[in-house]
Amino acid sequence: MRTRTLPFPEDIVHPLSGSVATRLLLTDGRRARGRLAFVAALAVVAGLLTASPSFASSVSGATFTGGTGTVSSGGLLYAKQGGALTLTVLTSADTKCVDVSGAFTTQASSSTAKSSWTFTSTAGAGDGVQAVTATASPNVNGQGKCTGPSASMQASFTLDNTGPMVTAALSPVPNAAGWSKTNVGITWSATDAGSGVGSGPTPATDTVNTNTAGIVKTATATDRLGNGGNGSVTVKLDKTAPTVGGTWAPAPNSGGWNNSNVTVTLTCSDALSGIKSCTGGGRVL
């Protein structure tokens, strides 16, 4: 049986691997099958040449920055209600669509791929960490949905709509009933669990020097976002000793004398803090 090599216009080289399609050595009896094999090889290589590679988008950064109504403290971004927020998402250069979900939901797409995406939002009510997830995809379909292999990254900011806590320390410390008997000094302090104290407390100190059945003293402070807080304390001061009186029986004569046993009964009174105890009196023989 004779064999011969069919002529080929050129070897077929894979553009990525560099492999060459081998020439087919055909016998006269297998020429038809050889041609089919050659056509199949051409189809495979053509598919490799024309197929679009599938890339997965990636996310290299997702960060919130703020405008009016926001402040950075300790590496965190705080925002009060109405504060202006901007989310910047950095992706691989093949990205055409980005979804944002979580604390707020939005989407952006582009007919041409790009690597930087920005989204704006406004801070809401409440307190605490607010997180979003940014997901990048290489394509967007006809329904406007992100498609293709994707990757995601989280970003967060912290809502702070509560002002500082303002508290008072009294000196001297009042008794169990809340009363003091000497002049009272007040020292105010402020703490804030969110963005931190921005100003105050105002006043920082105060005093109470006159008798009072209860006077309310107040102070204020604001945090770094402008949220206000206030504190109050009631001071009760009684620097006057009780009044002690008494009666006796029988009553004495005009000279103040008795000629029989006398029973003395004491009475105590106090116009402010009241009487804690009143002891004494008795019978004089």
Short mmCIF file of C-alpha atoms in Angstrom, two decimals:
data_model
loop_
_atom_site.label_atom_id
_atom_site.label_comp_id
_atom_site.label_asym_id
_atom_site.label_seq_id
_atom_site.Cartn_x
_atom_site.Cartn_y
_atom_site.Cartn_z
CA MET A 1 0.00 0.00 0.00
CA ARG A 2 1.36 3.41 -0.97
CA THR A 3 1.45 6.32 1.42
CA ARG A 4 1.82 10.00 0.77
CA THR A 5 1.74 13.20 2.74
CA LEU A 6 -1.06 15.59 1.99
CA PRO A 7 0.04 19.16 1.43
CA PHE A 8 -0.82 21.67 4.14
CA PRO A 9 -0.71 25.42 3.66
CA GLU A 10 1.17 25.91 6.95
CA ASP A 11 1.64 24.50 10.41
CA ILE A 12 -0.90 25.67 12.99
CA VAL A 13 0.64 27.27 16.07
CA HIS A 14 -1.27 27.80 19.36
CA PRO A 15 -0.90 31.50 20.24
CA LEU A 16 -0.50 30.89 24.01
CA SER A 17 1.28 27.54 24.38
CA GLY A 18 3.31 27.70 21.15
CA SER A 19 2.47 24.07 20.26
CA VAL A 20 2.31 23.12 16.57
CA ALA A 21 -0.40 20.99 15.02
CA THR A 22 1.37 17.91 13.57
CA ARG A 23 1.10 17.19 9.85
CA LEU A 24 -1.02 14.16 9.15
CA LEU A 25 0.49 11.18 7.34
CA LEU A 26 -2.39 9.64 5.44
CA THR A 27 -2.85 6.46 3.50
CA ASP A 28 -5.03 6.44 0.45
CA GLY A 29 -7.53 4.27 2.30
CA ARG A 30 -7.77 6.62 5.29
CA ARG A 31 -7.69 9.92 3.46
CA ALA A 32 -11.27 10.83 4.34
CA ARG A 33 -10.78 10.19 8.03
CA GLY A 34 -7.52 12.09 7.96
CA ARG A 35 -9.21 15.09 6.45
CA LEU A 36 -11.85 14.97 9.17
CA ALA A 37 -9.15 14.82 11.84
CA PHE A 38 -7.41 17.79 10.27
CA VAL A 39 -10.64 19.81 10.20
CA ALA A 40 -11.25 18.94 13.85
CA ALA A 41 -7.75 20.12 14.77
CA LEU A 42 -8.37 23.36 12.93
CA ALA A 43 -11.63 23.86 14.84
CA VAL A 44 -9.94 23.33 18.21
CA VAL A 45 -7.14 25.76 17.46
CA ALA A 46 -9.55 28.30 15.99
CA GLY A 47 -11.59 28.09 19.17
CA LEU A 48 -8.50 28.79 21.24
CA LEU A 49 -7.69 31.76 19.03
CA THR A 50 -11.14 33.34 19.15
CA ALA A 51 -12.50 32.43 22.61
CA SER A 52 -12.73 35.34 25.02
CA PRO A 53 -10.78 34.63 28.22
CA SER A 54 -12.80 34.77 31.48
CA PHE A 55 -11.23 37.12 34.02
CA ALA A 56 -12.26 37.56 37.65
CA SER A 57 -12.44 41.14 38.85
CA SER A 58 -10.63 41.95 42.09
CA VAL A 59 -10.99 44.64 44.77
CA SER A 60 -7.85 46.23 46.20
CA GLY A 61 -9.47 48.87 48.37
CA ALA A 62 -12.79 50.06 49.82
CA THR A 63 -12.72 53.16 52.01
CA PHE A 64 -15.16 55.72 53.41
CA THR A 65 -14.26 59.41 53.56
CA GLY A 66 -16.46 62.15 54.93
CA GLY A 67 -17.47 65.75 54.45
CA THR A 68 -19.71 67.98 56.54
CA GLY A 69 -21.07 66.19 59.60
CA THR A 70 -18.20 63.69 59.85
CA VAL A 71 -14.91 63.50 61.72
CA SER A 72 -11.99 61.06 61.89
CA SER A 73 -10.76 59.98 65.31
CA GLY A 74 -8.43 57.15 66.25
CA GLY A 75 -8.35 55.85 62.69
CA LEU A 76 -12.16 55.62 62.50
CA LEU A 77 -14.63 57.74 60.56
CA TYR A 78 -17.60 59.00 62.62
CA ALA A 79 -20.72 60.57 61.13
CA LYS A 80 -23.84 62.14 62.59
CA GLN A 81 -27.26 62.15 60.95
CA GLY A 82 -27.09 64.06 57.67
CA GLY A 83 -23.31 63.73 57.40
CA ALA A 84 -21.88 63.47 53.86
CA LEU A 85 -20.16 60.15 53.09
CA THR A 86 -18.15 59.00 50.06
CA LEU A 87 -17.25 55.35 49.44
CA THR A 88 -14.27 54.83 47.11
CA VAL A 89 -13.77 51.33 45.67
CA LEU A 90 -10.55 50.41 43.86
CA THR A 91 -10.78 47.41 41.53
CA SER A 92 -8.86 45.62 38.82
CA ALA A 93 -8.86 47.41 35.47
CA ASP A 94 -11.27 44.90 33.87
CA THR A 95 -14.21 45.85 36.13
CA LYS A 96 -17.42 47.10 34.53
CA CYS A 97 -19.87 46.74 37.43
CA VAL A 98 -19.80 47.23 41.22
CA ASP A 99 -22.55 46.30 43.70
CA VAL A 100 -22.72 47.81 47.20
CA SER A 101 -24.82 46.15 49.91
CA GLY A 102 -25.19 46.41 53.67
CA ALA A 103 -25.70 49.71 55.50
CA PHE A 104 -26.85 51.14 52.18
CA THR A 105 -27.46 49.54 48.77
CA THR A 106 -26.46 50.87 45.36
CA GLN A 107 -24.86 49.82 42.07
CA ALA A 108 -22.75 51.40 39.35
CA SER A 109 -21.81 50.09 35.91
CA SER A 110 -19.76 51.30 32.97
CA SER A 111 -19.67 50.38 29.29
CA THR A 112 -15.88 50.54 29.50
CA ALA A 113 -13.82 48.86 32.19
CA LYS A 114 -12.27 51.04 34.89
CA SER A 115 -10.52 50.66 38.24
CA SER A 116 -11.89 53.47 40.45
CA TRP A 117 -15.51 53.81 41.59
CA THR A 118 -17.14 56.32 43.95
CA PHE A 119 -20.50 56.27 45.72
CA THR A 120 -22.07 58.99 47.88
CA SER A 121 -24.46 58.57 50.80
CA THR A 122 -25.88 60.42 53.80
CA ALA A 123 -25.53 59.19 57.38
CA GLY A 124 -28.72 58.21 59.17
CA ALA A 125 -29.98 58.06 62.74
CA GLY A 126 -28.70 55.82 65.51
CA ASP A 127 -25.27 54.84 66.74
CA GLY A 128 -22.70 52.15 66.00
CA VAL A 129 -20.64 50.61 63.21
CA GLN A 130 -22.20 50.61 59.72
CA ALA A 131 -20.60 48.17 57.25
CA VAL A 132 -21.03 47.72 53.49
CA THR A 133 -19.71 45.10 51.07
CA ALA A 134 -18.45 46.24 47.65
CA THR A 135 -18.49 43.51 44.97
CA ALA A 136 -16.68 44.00 41.64
CA SER A 137 -17.61 42.11 38.45
CA PRO A 138 -16.20 42.17 34.91
CA ASN A 139 -19.54 42.41 33.10
CA VAL A 140 -23.08 43.75 33.31
CA ASN A 141 -25.99 42.03 31.57
CA GLY A 142 -28.96 43.45 29.70
CA GLN A 143 -30.97 43.68 32.92
CA GLY A 144 -28.32 45.88 34.50
CA LYS A 145 -27.04 43.17 36.85
CA CYS A 146 -23.37 42.56 37.56
CA THR A 147 -22.17 39.25 36.10
CA GLY A 148 -19.02 37.21 35.83
CA PRO A 149 -16.40 36.07 38.34
CA SER A 150 -16.39 38.61 41.17
CA ALA A 151 -14.54 39.63 44.32
CA SER A 152 -15.57 41.76 47.28
CA MET A 153 -14.28 43.82 50.20
CA GLN A 154 -15.88 45.47 53.24
CA ALA A 155 -15.72 49.08 54.39
CA SER A 156 -17.29 50.74 57.42
CA PHE A 157 -17.97 53.98 59.28
CA THR A 158 -19.49 54.65 62.71
CA LEU A 159 -22.72 56.53 63.39
CA ASP A 160 -22.55 58.89 66.39
CA ASN A 161 -25.71 60.82 67.22
CA THR A 162 -25.30 60.86 71.01
CA GLY A 163 -23.66 63.66 72.96
CA PRO A 164 -21.18 63.27 75.82
CA MET A 165 -22.14 62.07 79.29
CA VAL A 166 -21.63 64.86 81.83
CA THR A 167 -21.28 64.00 85.53
CA ALA A 168 -20.60 65.89 88.76
CA ALA A 169 -18.40 65.06 91.75
CA LEU A 170 -19.27 66.80 95.05
CA SER A 171 -16.78 67.72 97.75
CA PRO A 172 -17.33 66.97 100.54
CA VAL A 173 -19.38 63.91 99.69
CA PRO A 174 -22.93 64.33 101.07
CA ASN A 175 -24.34 61.98 103.69
CA ALA A 176 -26.66 59.09 102.90
CA ALA A 177 -29.65 61.45 102.89
CA GLY A 178 -27.93 63.73 100.36
CA TRP A 179 -27.11 66.59 102.76
CA SER A 180 -23.90 68.54 103.33
CA LYS A 181 -23.16 70.80 106.31
CA THR A 182 -20.24 72.79 104.82
CA ASN A 183 -19.77 74.65 101.55
CA VAL A 184 -19.95 72.28 98.57
CA GLY A 185 -17.54 72.24 95.63
CA ILE A 186 -18.63 70.73 92.29
CA THR A 187 -16.21 69.34 89.70
CA TRP A 188 -17.70 68.43 86.32
CA SER A 189 -16.35 65.81 83.89
CA ALA A 190 -17.42 64.63 80.43
CA THR A 191 -16.89 61.37 78.54
CA ASP A 192 -17.96 60.31 75.05
CA ALA A 193 -17.98 56.75 73.70
CA GLY A 194 -18.09 57.88 70.07
CA SER A 195 -16.10 60.61 68.35
CA GLY A 196 -14.81 61.99 71.66
CA VAL A 197 -15.38 65.16 73.68
CA GLY A 198 -14.92 68.27 71.59
CA SER A 199 -15.55 70.96 74.21
CA GLY A 200 -16.62 71.28 77.82
CA PRO A 201 -17.79 70.61 80.33
CA THR A 202 -19.00 74.16 80.91
CA PRO A 203 -18.63 75.21 83.66
CA ALA A 204 -15.76 73.00 84.74
CA THR A 205 -16.37 73.75 88.44
CA ASP A 206 -19.06 75.31 90.64
CA THR A 207 -19.85 75.91 94.32
CA VAL A 208 -22.81 76.11 96.68
CA ASN A 209 -22.22 78.31 99.75
CA THR A 210 -25.67 79.11 101.11
CA ASN A 211 -28.25 76.99 102.85
CA THR A 212 -30.66 75.34 100.46
CA ALA A 213 -33.18 72.54 100.60
CA GLY A 214 -32.07 71.61 97.08
CA ILE A 215 -30.55 73.59 94.23
CA VAL A 216 -29.97 72.06 90.79
CA LYS A 217 -26.63 72.75 89.14
CA THR A 218 -25.99 71.91 85.46
CA ALA A 219 -23.13 71.71 82.97
CA THR A 220 -22.91 71.00 79.22
CA ALA A 221 -20.42 69.48 76.77
CA THR A 222 -20.30 68.69 73.04
CA ASP A 223 -18.57 65.92 71.12
CA ARG A 224 -16.39 66.38 68.03
CA LEU A 225 -19.43 66.11 65.77
CA GLY A 226 -21.34 68.81 67.65
CA ASN A 227 -23.73 66.49 69.49
CA GLY A 228 -24.59 68.07 72.85
CA GLY A 229 -24.82 66.47 76.26
CA ASN A 230 -25.67 67.85 79.69
CA GLY A 231 -25.54 66.79 83.30
CA SER A 232 -27.22 67.94 86.48
CA VAL A 233 -26.83 67.46 90.21
CA THR A 234 -28.94 68.54 93.17
CA VAL A 235 -27.07 70.02 96.13
CA LYS A 236 -28.61 70.25 99.61
CA LEU A 237 -26.75 72.36 102.16
CA ASP A 238 -27.64 72.93 105.82
CA LYS A 239 -25.01 74.77 107.84
CA THR A 240 -27.42 75.67 110.69
CA ALA A 241 -27.67 73.45 113.77
CA PRO A 242 -31.09 72.32 115.03
CA THR A 243 -33.02 74.29 117.67
CA VAL A 244 -33.52 72.50 121.00
CA GLY A 245 -36.22 73.57 123.50
CA GLY A 246 -37.90 72.03 126.48
CA THR A 247 -40.81 72.08 128.89
CA TRP A 248 -41.00 70.93 132.48
CA ALA A 249 -43.71 69.96 134.86
CA PRO A 250 -44.80 71.16 137.28
CA ALA A 251 -44.14 74.71 136.16
CA PRO A 252 -41.77 76.70 138.35
CA ASN A 253 -42.80 79.67 140.48
CA SER A 254 -42.19 83.25 139.46
CA GLY A 255 -38.64 82.96 140.65
CA GLY A 256 -38.07 79.89 138.51
CA TRP A 257 -38.06 77.44 141.41
CA ASN A 258 -39.76 74.16 142.02
CA ASN A 259 -40.23 72.48 145.38
CA SER A 260 -41.08 69.05 143.97
CA ASN A 261 -39.71 66.61 141.45
CA VAL A 262 -39.61 68.04 137.90
CA THR A 263 -40.06 66.19 134.61
CA VAL A 264 -38.26 67.82 131.66
CA THR A 265 -39.37 67.16 128.09
CA LEU A 266 -37.06 68.29 125.25
CA THR A 267 -38.24 69.43 121.80
CA CYS A 268 -35.97 69.62 118.71
CA SER A 269 -36.59 71.33 115.39
CA ASP A 270 -34.67 71.97 112.15
CA ALA A 271 -35.94 73.99 109.21
CA LEU A 272 -33.84 72.29 106.49
CA SER A 273 -32.41 68.81 106.83
CA GLY A 274 -34.69 67.87 109.72
CA ILE A 275 -34.03 66.05 112.98
CA LYS A 276 -32.14 62.80 112.88
CA SER A 277 -32.38 62.23 116.65
CA CYS A 278 -33.50 64.20 119.70
CA THR A 279 -32.47 62.73 123.05
CA GLY A 280 -32.31 64.02 126.60
CA GLY A 281 -34.79 65.28 129.18
CA GLY A 282 -36.13 63.14 131.96
CA ARG A 283 -37.04 63.56 135.63
CA VAL A 284 -35.17 65.78 138.04
CA LEU A 285 -35.55 64.68 141.65
#
